[in-house]
Amino acid sequence: VREGEVDTDELAMYRMMRECLIYLTHLDPSSMVNIMMDILSEFGTNQIAADHRNSESPADWNCGLLSRLCWSVGSISGALPEHDEKMFVVNVIKDLLTLCEVKRGVENKAMVASCLMYVVGQYPRFLKAHWRFLKSVINKLFEFMHEQFPGVKDMATDTFLRICQKCSKKMVVLQPGETSPFVNQVIEAIPRETADLDVLQLCNFYEAMGRMISAIPEIPKQTNLVNQTMADVRSKWQAVIKRASFGDERILAEDQQAIRTISAILRCYERMAVGVGIASGEAIKDIYSDVLLIYKLYSQCVGASRGSSAMFSWENVKLMRKVKRDVLRLVRSFVDSAVAEQEKMKAAHMQLPDDVCVLICSHFIPPMLEPVLVDYNLAPPEGRDPEVLNLLTTMCSRLSSSVVGMLPMMFDQVFESTLGMIKDDFTSFPDHRLAFFQLLSAVNEKCFESLFLLPSQDLRLFVESMVFGIRHEHPTIADIALKLLSKFLTQVMANPNLAQSFFSEYYENLLKQVLLVMTDRHHKSGLRQQVQILAMLISVAANSQSANMPNKEHTMEFLVGVLASSFNTTTRVELEAFVLSLFAKCNGPPQEFTRCVQDFLVGLREFSGTTPEELDTYEQDKRKALNELLQGRTVQNEAAKAEFLQMDKMVPGLVPQ
C-alpha cells in the first residue's frame, strides 16, 4: 500500500515565494510584468528560430522553466490594478497561444495548453469581466476532457472546478446574446462531455456543477437543476439496482464491476452534496432507501466472509468495504454542507427553506444510525471503519441538540468499543484514535449538558478518555485532548451545581494526572495548555466556599504527597513552597503562574544535594508564597490574539482571489 505524504517544506517554500512575488509586484508593477513577458517572449522567439533551422536543441525548449514561469504569473493574481491586470493577462494568453501553435509534438502542445489553462484559472476577476472569453475557456476545457494524453483531463477538470468556484454567478444568469443561462447548456451536454472521464475526474466535474448551481439564490431552482444534472448518474444507478431486483441480491456482492459502479455513483453524489449543499437532498433521498439496503447487504457479506475464505474473494470484500465507506461519506458530506449553507443563509437574512436539521434528523439519520453503529460494534477491531466516527463527529458538531437523544446509543455501540481498541498503547489504529478524540471534542462542544444526563458509567468513560488523551505522546492527539479538557472544565466551572457533583468525584484524579503529565518530559509540547488546566483546577480549591467543593488545605497536602512520591530528589520544603506559590498565583496574571511552574520544572532537572543555604532560600520562598496567598491577587485576562488575516487583507493579492 502506497500512501502519499504532504511535503510541508516544499509547500512552505512555495508560499514564501508567492508572497515575495506579490510584494515585489507592489513595489514595481511594470518591472515585474516586463520581466515575465520578456521570458515568455523568449520562448516564442527560440521556437520560431528552431523551426527555421528544422532542428530543436535542448536550449530552445525548457518545459520546466515554462511551468515555473506560468506558476509565477498565476501567483501575482490580484496584485495588479484591474486595468493593468487585464492587459497583462491578454498578452500572456496571446503568447501562450502562439507558442502552442508553433510548438511541435503532442506532448509539448499538451504542456503549453495545460500552462495556459492554469494561468486562465488563476485570474477569476478577468474571467468575470469578459463573459465570451470565459465561455470559450470552458468549452475548451470540455474539449480537453476528451484528450487522451496523460494529465490533460486532470488539468481540465481541476481548472473547471476552480472556475466554477470563482465565477459561478456568471454562469447561472442569462448573458447578452444567449438564449438560456450557461448552466442549462452544460447540463444538456453532461452525458457527452463526461463520457471519457475516470472516477476522480467525474467527482471533480460534479463538484464543479454543484458549485455552479449553488450560485442560484432560490433553493427550489437549485433542486431542479441538481435533479437534471444527476439524471445520467441516476439512470446508471437504476440499471445496477434492477440487476438485483430481478434476481438474487448477492449478484451485487459477487460482481466486482457492479461494486465499482456503485462506488463511483455514490462518490459523484457525495461531491455534488459538497458543492451545492441543501439542494442535493432530494436527489439523495431518491436513492437513499437503496443505499441503505446495499449498506446492510455489504455489512452482512463482509461479516460472513470473516473466517471463511470461500464466501467472497478478498478483492470483493475490499470493494464492499469501500462502498460502505462511500455511503458514510455521502451522509457526512450532505449533513456538513447542508447545515453550513443554512447557517450562511441565516447570517445573510435570506429566505430559509424548511429546517434542515429537522429534515436530516427525521429522514436521513434514524434509518441508517442503528445498522451502522451495530455493525461497527460487532465487527472486529480491524474491520471497524473510522469513517463511522467521522460521521458521528459531523452529526454532533452540525446538528447539536437534534442528536441529543442519540447519545446513549453512540456510547453503547461506539465509545467503549473504540476505547478498547486504543487504550493499550499510543500507536495502534491511528485513524480511529484521531477520529475518536475529535468526536469527544464535538460532543463536549455541542452536547455538553447532555453528558450529565447519561448513566454515571458513560460519564466516567468520557472523563477517562480525556485523561487517556492528555497522556498521549503524539502531539496532535495530546493537543486535541488538552483543548477538550480545558473547554470541559470551563463549562463545568460555569455551573456551580454541576461543579460540586463533578469535582467531588473526579477532582483529585484529574489534578494528579495533569500534574504527572506536566512533569513528564515526553509531553513538553503541551506545557502551555497543561499549565492553563492546572491553574483552573487549583483555582477550584483556592476559591472554594462550599463544603462540597475541594478543600484548600487538603488539596495542598494532596499535591505535596503526589509530588513527593514522584520525585525523590526534592525536599518537602521545596514542594510546600511550590504548592503555596501555585495557590498564591492561580488567580493572578497567567504569566506569573506559568513562570512559577517553569521554575519548578527546571529545578527538577537539577540532580544535586540541598545545602543549608538553599534550604533557607526555599523557606523564604515558602514564606513569600504564603504572604501572596494571604494577600490575594486580581485576575488579569490575556491580551487578545493579533488578527493576522486582517493584516494580510491589507495587501492586495496576498489572500487568494
XYZ file of C-alpha atoms in Angstrom:
657
model
C 0.000 0.000 0.000
C 1.393 3.365 -1.010
C 0.482 6.417 0.999
C 1.281 9.945 -0.105
C 2.666 12.424 2.392
C 2.428 16.194 2.192
C 5.796 17.837 1.560
C 5.400 20.645 4.077
C 8.846 22.112 3.339
C 8.014 22.412 -0.348
C 4.627 23.971 0.386
C 6.171 26.462 2.784
C 8.772 27.409 0.190
C 6.110 27.971 -2.495
C 4.042 30.045 -0.079
C 7.030 32.258 0.713
C 7.917 32.614 -2.969
C 4.345 33.634 -3.779
C 4.339 36.264 -1.034
C 7.716 37.525 -2.241
C 6.423 37.891 -5.819
C 3.349 39.760 -4.588
C 5.407 42.219 -2.530
C 7.818 42.773 -5.449
C 4.848 43.415 -7.734
C 3.546 46.067 -5.356
C 6.983 47.721 -5.264
C 7.367 47.931 -9.058
C 4.431 46.512 -11.078
C 5.753 47.473 -14.516
C 9.164 45.865 -13.969
C 7.582 42.616 -12.761
C 5.271 42.489 -15.785
C 8.107 43.272 -18.208
C 10.387 40.591 -16.745
C 7.717 37.902 -17.075
C 6.710 38.967 -20.581
C 10.353 39.063 -21.742
C 10.930 35.489 -20.575
C 7.704 34.314 -22.198
C 8.514 36.098 -25.479
C 11.903 34.424 -25.484
C 10.179 31.030 -25.585
C 8.334 32.012 -28.772
C 11.443 33.520 -30.377
C 13.512 30.406 -29.682
C 10.804 28.170 -31.096
C 10.488 30.186 -34.335
C 14.277 30.092 -34.734
C 14.238 26.323 -34.207
C 11.590 25.964 -36.922
C 13.787 27.882 -39.390
C 16.691 25.544 -38.600
C 14.413 22.491 -38.825
C 16.011 21.306 -35.609
C 15.500 21.849 -31.927
C 18.192 21.868 -29.260
C 17.568 21.488 -25.514
C 18.372 25.189 -25.122
C 15.370 26.107 -27.288
C 12.798 24.396 -25.101
C 12.643 24.063 -21.328
C 9.230 22.856 -20.186
C 10.213 23.113 -16.515
C 11.066 26.790 -16.911
C 7.746 27.420 -18.693
C 5.839 25.726 -15.853
C 7.638 27.823 -13.242
C 7.013 30.988 -15.234
C 3.281 30.273 -15.543
C 3.110 29.495 -11.828
C 4.705 32.898 -11.171
C 2.209 34.579 -13.497
C -0.647 32.957 -11.581
C 0.882 33.821 -8.206
C 0.515 37.583 -8.632
C -3.207 37.381 -9.388
C -4.913 40.308 -7.660
C -1.686 42.221 -7.031
C -2.006 44.438 -10.131
C -4.651 47.115 -10.699
C -7.569 45.722 -12.690
C -6.746 47.549 -15.941
C -3.068 46.561 -15.809
C -4.021 43.000 -14.917
C -6.308 42.819 -17.957
C -3.536 43.895 -20.365
C -1.056 41.552 -18.705
C -3.340 38.502 -18.890
C -4.291 39.216 -22.518
C -0.626 39.414 -23.535
C 0.248 36.224 -21.644
C -2.641 34.352 -23.281
C -1.633 35.583 -26.756
C 1.972 34.477 -26.309
C 0.968 31.077 -24.936
C -1.490 30.524 -27.801
C 1.223 31.432 -30.306
C 3.658 29.085 -28.597
C 1.066 26.297 -28.646
C 0.556 26.763 -32.399
C 4.235 26.740 -33.371
C 5.305 24.018 -30.951
C 5.731 20.556 -32.433
C 4.654 17.298 -30.836
C 1.505 16.298 -28.980
C 3.321 16.158 -25.650
C 4.717 19.672 -25.996
C 1.390 21.106 -27.160
C -0.356 19.487 -24.178
C 2.258 21.003 -21.896
C 1.683 24.518 -23.225
C -2.109 24.063 -23.162
C -2.031 22.990 -19.512
C 0.050 26.057 -18.626
C -2.439 28.248 -20.482
C -5.421 26.772 -18.638
C -3.642 27.135 -15.306
C -2.973 30.829 -15.907
C -6.550 31.447 -17.004
C -7.917 29.698 -13.906
C -5.817 31.911 -11.623
C -7.464 35.141 -12.812
C -11.181 34.939 -11.949
C -11.504 38.740 -11.899
C -10.504 38.843 -15.560
C -12.839 35.978 -16.464
C -15.819 37.533 -14.703
C -15.302 40.759 -16.648
C -15.219 39.005 -20.056
C -18.113 36.597 -20.451
C -17.395 35.450 -24.015
C -13.824 34.636 -23.154
C -14.995 32.748 -20.059
C -17.407 30.707 -22.161
C -14.669 29.955 -24.702
C -12.342 28.796 -21.927
C -14.948 26.401 -20.507
C -15.737 24.999 -23.956
C -12.018 24.469 -24.495
C -11.846 22.658 -21.161
C -14.647 20.370 -22.333
C -12.553 19.564 -25.408
C -9.591 18.724 -23.190
C -11.839 16.334 -21.208
C -11.736 14.023 -24.251
C -7.980 14.314 -24.779
C -6.190 11.015 -24.167
C -2.768 12.454 -23.424
C -1.878 11.757 -19.753
C -2.672 14.577 -17.358
C -4.712 16.735 -19.736
C -8.114 15.567 -18.460
C -6.976 16.059 -14.866
C -5.906 19.602 -15.703
C -9.217 20.276 -17.459
C -11.439 19.091 -14.606
C -9.323 20.817 -11.938
C -9.471 24.117 -13.823
C -13.206 23.715 -14.452
C -13.736 23.251 -10.712
C -11.675 26.316 -9.849
C -13.519 28.484 -12.378
C -16.892 27.294 -11.068
C -15.830 28.152 -7.528
C -14.924 31.720 -8.514
C -17.174 32.623 -11.468
C -20.365 30.643 -10.850
C -22.681 33.669 -10.778
C -21.853 34.485 -14.397
C -22.977 31.030 -15.490
C -26.420 30.956 -13.877
C -27.787 34.230 -15.247
C -28.817 34.979 -18.812
C -25.923 36.684 -20.588
C -26.282 39.048 -23.596
C -26.592 37.118 -26.842
C -27.534 33.841 -25.104
C -30.894 32.066 -25.271
C -30.550 30.437 -21.847
C -28.209 30.530 -18.848
C -24.945 28.722 -19.485
C -25.633 26.226 -16.691
C -28.554 24.804 -18.704
C -26.319 24.351 -21.732
C -23.740 22.499 -19.658
C -26.372 20.198 -18.113
C -27.626 19.191 -21.557
C -24.079 18.268 -22.595
C -23.161 16.259 -19.482
C -23.517 12.730 -20.975
C -21.342 13.715 -23.931
C -18.692 15.710 -22.072
C -18.194 13.185 -19.245
C -18.019 10.073 -21.419
C -14.208 9.824 -21.280
C -13.631 10.816 -17.640
C -12.492 8.416 -14.928
C -13.947 8.336 -11.403
C -11.742 11.040 -9.858
C -12.330 13.345 -12.799
C -16.084 12.729 -12.608
C -16.013 13.663 -8.927
C -14.320 16.964 -9.767
C -16.819 17.606 -12.567
C -19.897 17.048 -10.397
C -18.496 19.119 -7.554
C -17.915 21.909 -10.080
C -21.521 21.600 -11.242
C -22.651 21.813 -7.635
C -20.607 24.981 -7.104
C -22.107 26.459 -10.248
C -25.702 25.638 -9.261
C -25.184 26.956 -5.717
C -24.897 30.491 -7.133
C -28.662 30.493 -7.786
C -30.362 32.160 -4.786
C -33.612 30.135 -4.881
C -33.367 26.651 -3.338
C -36.243 25.161 -5.453
C -34.442 26.178 -8.660
C -31.226 24.685 -7.333
C -33.027 21.436 -6.531
C -34.493 21.231 -10.028
C -31.096 21.773 -11.670
C -29.431 19.231 -9.372
C -32.006 16.619 -10.395
C -31.324 17.387 -14.053
C -27.564 17.251 -13.504
C -27.727 13.879 -11.755
C -30.141 12.332 -14.294
C -27.381 10.487 -16.153
C -25.842 9.158 -12.921
C -29.259 8.204 -11.552
C -30.063 6.172 -14.685
C -26.817 4.210 -14.194
C -27.783 3.637 -10.551
C -31.205 2.320 -11.507
C -29.652 -0.013 -14.075
C -27.396 -1.544 -11.411
C -30.205 -1.886 -8.858
C -32.513 -3.556 -11.406
C -29.996 -6.365 -11.796
C -30.600 -7.276 -8.167
C -34.364 -6.668 -8.171
C -34.923 -9.305 -10.866
C -32.715 -11.908 -9.241
C -30.504 -12.654 -6.284
C -29.231 -9.615 -4.357
C -25.919 -11.401 -3.956
C -25.081 -10.502 -7.543
C -24.297 -7.005 -6.261
C -21.702 -8.544 -3.943
C -20.251 -11.024 -6.427
C -19.840 -8.793 -9.495
C -16.775 -6.601 -8.972
C -17.713 -4.258 -11.803
C -21.137 -3.675 -10.236
C -19.483 -2.835 -6.898
C -17.105 -0.396 -8.603
C -20.017 1.253 -10.421
C -21.945 1.664 -7.157
C -18.884 3.220 -5.525
C -18.359 5.658 -8.400
C -22.026 6.744 -8.347
C -22.003 7.317 -4.591
C -18.861 9.415 -4.881
C -20.471 11.578 -7.586
C -23.474 12.181 -5.324
C -21.137 12.980 -2.443
C -19.227 15.605 -4.433
C -22.494 17.141 -5.599
C -23.561 17.394 -1.943
C -20.276 19.127 -1.112
C -20.777 21.584 -3.949
C -24.441 22.552 -3.595
C -25.493 21.592 -0.055
C -29.219 21.675 0.758
C -30.427 21.356 -2.830
C -28.854 17.899 -3.190
C -31.157 16.472 -0.506
C -33.974 15.498 -2.874
C -31.625 13.754 -5.309
C -30.014 11.810 -2.458
C -33.412 10.945 -0.978
C -34.435 9.336 -4.305
C -31.729 6.681 -3.934
C -31.406 6.646 -0.131
C -33.509 3.555 0.553
C -31.479 1.565 -1.984
C -28.268 2.944 -0.496
C -29.210 1.664 2.966
C -30.156 -1.743 1.575
C -26.770 -2.001 -0.114
C -25.007 -0.945 3.104
C -26.810 -3.658 5.079
C -26.179 -6.232 2.334
C -22.465 -5.484 2.197
C -22.233 -5.490 6.004
C -23.719 -8.989 6.047
C -21.448 -10.176 3.240
C -18.298 -8.774 4.838
C -19.305 -10.274 8.194
C -19.981 -13.660 6.612
C -16.555 -13.618 4.952
C -14.679 -13.420 8.240
C -13.121 -16.779 8.846
C -14.376 -18.168 5.544
C -12.191 -17.503 2.528
C -14.582 -19.330 0.196
C -17.512 -16.955 0.683
C -16.153 -13.949 -1.274
C -12.765 -13.098 -2.704
C -10.560 -10.659 -0.837
C -10.933 -8.158 -3.683
C -14.731 -8.284 -3.375
C -14.578 -7.766 0.379
C -12.226 -4.806 -0.054
C -14.531 -3.228 -2.650
C -17.616 -3.761 -0.469
C -15.913 -2.098 2.490
C -15.058 0.803 0.197
C -18.729 1.167 -0.788
C -19.721 1.212 2.893
C -17.191 3.982 3.436
C -18.615 5.882 0.451
C -22.108 5.669 1.979
C -20.855 7.131 5.260
C -19.020 9.930 3.457
C -22.118 10.734 1.409
C -24.245 11.236 4.526
C -21.478 13.109 6.338
C -20.833 15.491 3.441
C -24.543 16.193 2.986
C -25.052 16.924 6.693
C -21.970 19.130 6.847
C -22.616 21.170 3.699
C -26.400 21.471 4.141
C -26.254 22.765 7.716
C -23.319 25.056 6.876
C -25.298 26.543 3.995
C -28.326 27.073 6.221
C -26.161 28.941 8.738
C -24.823 31.190 5.962
C -28.365 31.914 4.789
C -29.389 32.834 8.331
C -26.417 35.161 8.666
C -27.341 36.840 5.358
C -31.024 37.126 6.397
C -32.076 35.160 3.317
C -35.321 33.239 2.977
C -34.776 29.826 4.536
C -36.198 26.501 3.407
C -37.627 24.078 5.951
C -35.352 23.476 8.921
C -32.534 21.362 7.509
C -31.640 19.851 10.903
C -35.199 18.584 11.350
C -35.221 17.184 7.811
C -31.931 15.368 8.309
C -32.818 14.022 11.761
C -36.205 12.759 10.563
C -35.384 11.323 7.130
C -31.663 10.603 6.872
C -30.178 9.782 10.287
C -32.703 7.433 12.007
C -32.880 4.705 9.338
C -29.097 4.450 8.988
C -27.808 5.096 12.515
C -28.675 1.779 14.162
C -27.393 -0.535 11.382
C -24.183 1.490 11.097
C -23.453 1.571 14.848
C -24.399 -2.057 15.449
C -22.234 -3.158 12.519
C -19.337 -1.105 13.929
C -19.711 -2.604 17.404
C -19.984 -6.220 16.234
C -17.090 -6.016 13.793
C -13.592 -6.995 14.955
C -11.239 -4.053 15.603
C -9.589 -4.419 12.186
C -12.988 -4.290 10.481
C -14.214 -1.070 12.091
C -14.136 1.926 9.790
C -13.009 5.270 11.299
C -15.416 6.961 8.883
C -18.199 5.973 11.324
C -16.536 8.152 13.969
C -16.125 10.988 11.462
C -19.839 10.785 10.637
C -20.789 10.955 14.323
C -18.437 13.922 14.788
C -20.142 15.815 11.966
C -23.582 14.937 13.340
C -22.713 16.247 16.801
C -20.984 19.405 15.582
C -23.621 20.323 12.989
C -26.891 19.008 14.433
C -26.022 19.607 18.130
C -29.252 19.470 20.181
C -31.059 17.471 17.493
C -28.884 14.408 18.194
C -29.109 14.503 21.995
C -31.459 11.523 22.005
C -28.921 9.510 20.012
C -26.063 9.926 22.520
C -26.907 6.820 24.612
C -26.762 4.601 21.523
C -23.495 6.208 20.456
C -21.924 5.498 23.858
C -23.234 1.939 23.938
C -22.092 0.975 20.452
C -19.066 3.146 19.738
C -17.289 4.740 22.714
C -16.368 1.707 24.765
C -15.514 -0.470 21.766
C -13.258 2.217 20.265
C -11.547 2.975 23.569
C -10.867 -0.738 23.918
C -9.009 -0.644 20.590
C -6.649 2.189 21.505
C -6.188 2.164 25.291
C -3.432 -0.476 25.457
C -0.852 1.664 23.652
C -0.367 5.021 21.953
C 0.286 3.859 18.374
C -2.234 1.275 17.133
C -5.226 2.324 14.992
C -4.019 5.912 14.402
C -7.016 6.867 12.221
C -9.515 5.631 14.817
C -7.521 7.333 17.558
C -7.638 10.764 15.926
C -11.303 10.426 14.912
C -12.239 9.277 18.427
C -10.853 12.369 20.147
C -12.356 14.639 17.506
C -15.706 13.008 18.311
C -15.190 13.640 22.031
C -14.469 17.298 21.277
C -17.647 17.640 19.199
C -19.775 16.015 21.907
C -18.277 18.289 24.566
C -18.760 21.446 22.497
C -22.285 20.840 21.184
C -23.888 18.344 23.593
C -22.208 19.227 26.897
C -25.286 19.331 29.145
C -26.493 16.009 27.744
C -23.352 14.306 29.039
C -24.609 14.681 32.605
C -27.935 13.078 31.703
C -26.151 9.880 30.699
C -25.601 6.978 33.114
C -22.709 7.566 35.504
C -20.586 4.868 33.846
C -20.838 6.681 30.497
C -19.735 9.979 32.037
C -16.845 8.192 33.734
C -15.899 6.687 30.379
C -15.874 10.177 28.859
C -13.627 11.578 31.615
C -11.271 8.594 31.447
C -10.998 9.100 27.697
C -9.935 12.721 28.189
C -7.319 11.688 30.754
C -6.037 8.990 28.418
C -5.826 11.563 25.637
C -3.624 14.044 27.504
C -1.158 11.224 28.237
C -0.581 10.635 24.522
C 2.942 11.232 23.292
C 1.702 12.131 19.795
C 1.426 15.954 19.809
C -1.735 16.089 17.662
C -3.733 13.747 19.895
C -2.431 15.313 23.108
C -3.244 18.811 21.838
C -6.830 17.830 20.969
C -7.278 16.187 24.376
C -5.837 19.165 26.275
C -8.123 21.614 24.465
C -11.036 19.262 25.104
C -10.284 19.011 28.838
C -9.830 22.780 29.123
C -13.200 23.505 27.477
C -14.872 20.773 29.509
C -13.604 22.181 32.825
C -14.545 25.725 31.795
C -18.135 24.646 31.184
C -18.259 22.635 34.414
C -16.968 25.566 36.478
C -19.560 27.880 34.916
C -22.333 25.837 36.572
C -21.887 25.780 40.400
C -24.341 22.930 40.995
C -22.719 20.832 38.296
C -19.242 21.665 39.569
C -19.989 20.411 43.090
C -21.158 16.971 41.981
C -18.436 16.605 39.343
C -15.404 17.721 41.354
C -16.439 15.709 44.402
C -15.850 12.572 42.327
C -13.194 13.442 39.743
C -11.163 16.356 41.138
C -8.203 14.591 42.739
C -7.683 12.151 39.874
C -7.751 14.947 37.286
C -5.344 17.042 39.351
C -2.963 14.125 39.764
C -2.998 13.151 36.079
C -2.459 16.715 34.858
C 0.422 17.176 37.288
C 2.073 13.908 36.241
C 1.748 14.715 32.544
C 3.131 18.213 33.087
C 6.229 16.899 34.856
C 6.797 14.186 32.234
C 9.498 15.062 29.702
C 7.548 13.343 26.887
C 4.780 15.973 26.912
C 6.737 19.224 26.784
C 4.958 20.416 23.614
C 1.685 20.861 25.522
C 3.101 22.706 28.525
C 1.169 25.932 27.960
C -2.207 24.179 27.946
C -1.188 21.872 30.796
C -0.362 24.899 32.934
C -3.667 26.517 31.989
C -5.609 23.424 33.086
C -3.583 23.148 36.296
C -4.393 26.783 37.109
C -8.097 26.094 36.580
C -8.014 23.084 38.899
C -6.000 24.912 41.570
C -8.418 27.850 41.449
C -11.321 25.479 42.172
C -9.828 24.632 45.571
C -8.384 28.106 46.184
C -11.767 29.795 45.684
C -13.845 27.066 47.312
C -16.626 28.373 49.547
C -18.673 25.201 49.827
C -18.185 22.102 51.931
C -18.982 20.004 48.851
C -16.122 21.503 46.831
C -12.430 20.507 47.133
C -10.846 21.843 50.311
C -7.811 24.134 50.004
C -5.728 22.656 52.827
C -6.495 19.079 51.852
C -5.657 19.806 48.210
C -2.307 21.315 49.220
C -1.416 18.212 51.210
C -2.569 16.027 48.324
C -0.355 17.872 45.825
C 2.678 17.711 48.094
C 2.098 13.978 48.540
C 1.802 13.331 44.784
C 4.968 15.277 44.031
C 6.910 13.732 46.920
C 6.071 10.208 45.742
C 7.130 11.038 42.171
C 10.359 12.979 42.804
C 12.722 11.653 45.447
C 15.361 14.332 44.827
C 13.236 17.174 46.189
C 12.677 18.083 49.816
C 9.299 18.629 51.406
C 10.172 22.281 51.993
C 10.718 22.792 48.240
C 7.414 21.111 47.418
C 5.490 23.087 50.019
C 6.951 26.333 48.678
C 5.946 25.358 45.140
C 2.390 24.365 46.109
C 1.908 27.552 48.118
C 3.109 29.558 45.103
C 0.597 27.776 42.879
C -2.276 28.730 45.152
C -0.981 32.282 45.539
C -0.673 32.866 41.797
C -3.643 30.885 40.399
C -5.894 33.970 40.466
C -3.202 36.368 39.295
C -1.656 37.065 35.893
C -1.271 33.821 33.910
C 2.350 34.710 33.114
C 3.317 34.571 36.803
C 1.647 31.194 37.297
C 3.383 29.844 34.200
C 6.753 31.185 35.350
C 6.265 29.517 38.732
C 5.645 26.152 37.075
C 8.564 26.576 34.668
C 10.962 27.394 37.516
C 9.857 24.269 39.358
C 10.290 22.086 36.264
C 13.785 23.458 35.717
C 14.611 22.691 39.341
C 13.521 19.083 38.878
C 16.213 18.634 36.209
C 18.958 19.535 38.690
C 20.099 16.393 40.495
C 22.120 17.545 43.498
C 22.053 17.684 47.272
C 20.395 20.590 49.069
C 22.695 22.775 51.159
C 21.564 24.631 54.313
C 21.772 27.910 52.378
C 19.395 26.526 49.720
C 17.031 25.330 52.443
C 16.940 28.884 53.804
C 16.127 30.115 50.288
C 13.253 27.651 49.959
C 11.967 28.692 53.387
C 11.995 32.306 52.223
C 10.167 31.341 49.024
C 7.639 29.441 51.100
C 7.008 32.452 53.389
C 6.758 34.772 50.368
C 4.276 32.472 48.654
C 2.235 32.217 51.853
C 2.091 36.019 52.126
C 0.989 36.316 48.500
C -1.658 33.683 49.128
C -2.997 35.606 52.093
C -2.938 38.929 50.279
C -4.630 37.627 47.116
C -4.192 38.765 43.556
C -6.515 40.161 40.916
C -7.277 38.185 37.824
C -5.949 39.637 34.596
C -7.029 38.363 31.240
C -4.541 37.738 28.454
C -4.481 40.210 25.605
C -6.452 39.177 22.522
C -4.534 37.454 19.729
C -3.439 39.586 16.760
C -5.702 39.281 13.735
C -3.178 38.204 11.111
C -5.818 37.626 8.457
C -6.926 41.261 8.596
C -3.328 42.340 8.135
C -2.965 40.070 5.098
C -6.116 41.520 3.548
C -4.499 44.951 3.598
C -2.069 43.709 0.908
C -3.980 43.156 -2.386
C -3.323 39.703 -3.791
C -1.877 38.185 -0.613
C -5.172 36.466 0.186
C -6.015 34.315 -2.898
C -8.945 35.501 -5.010
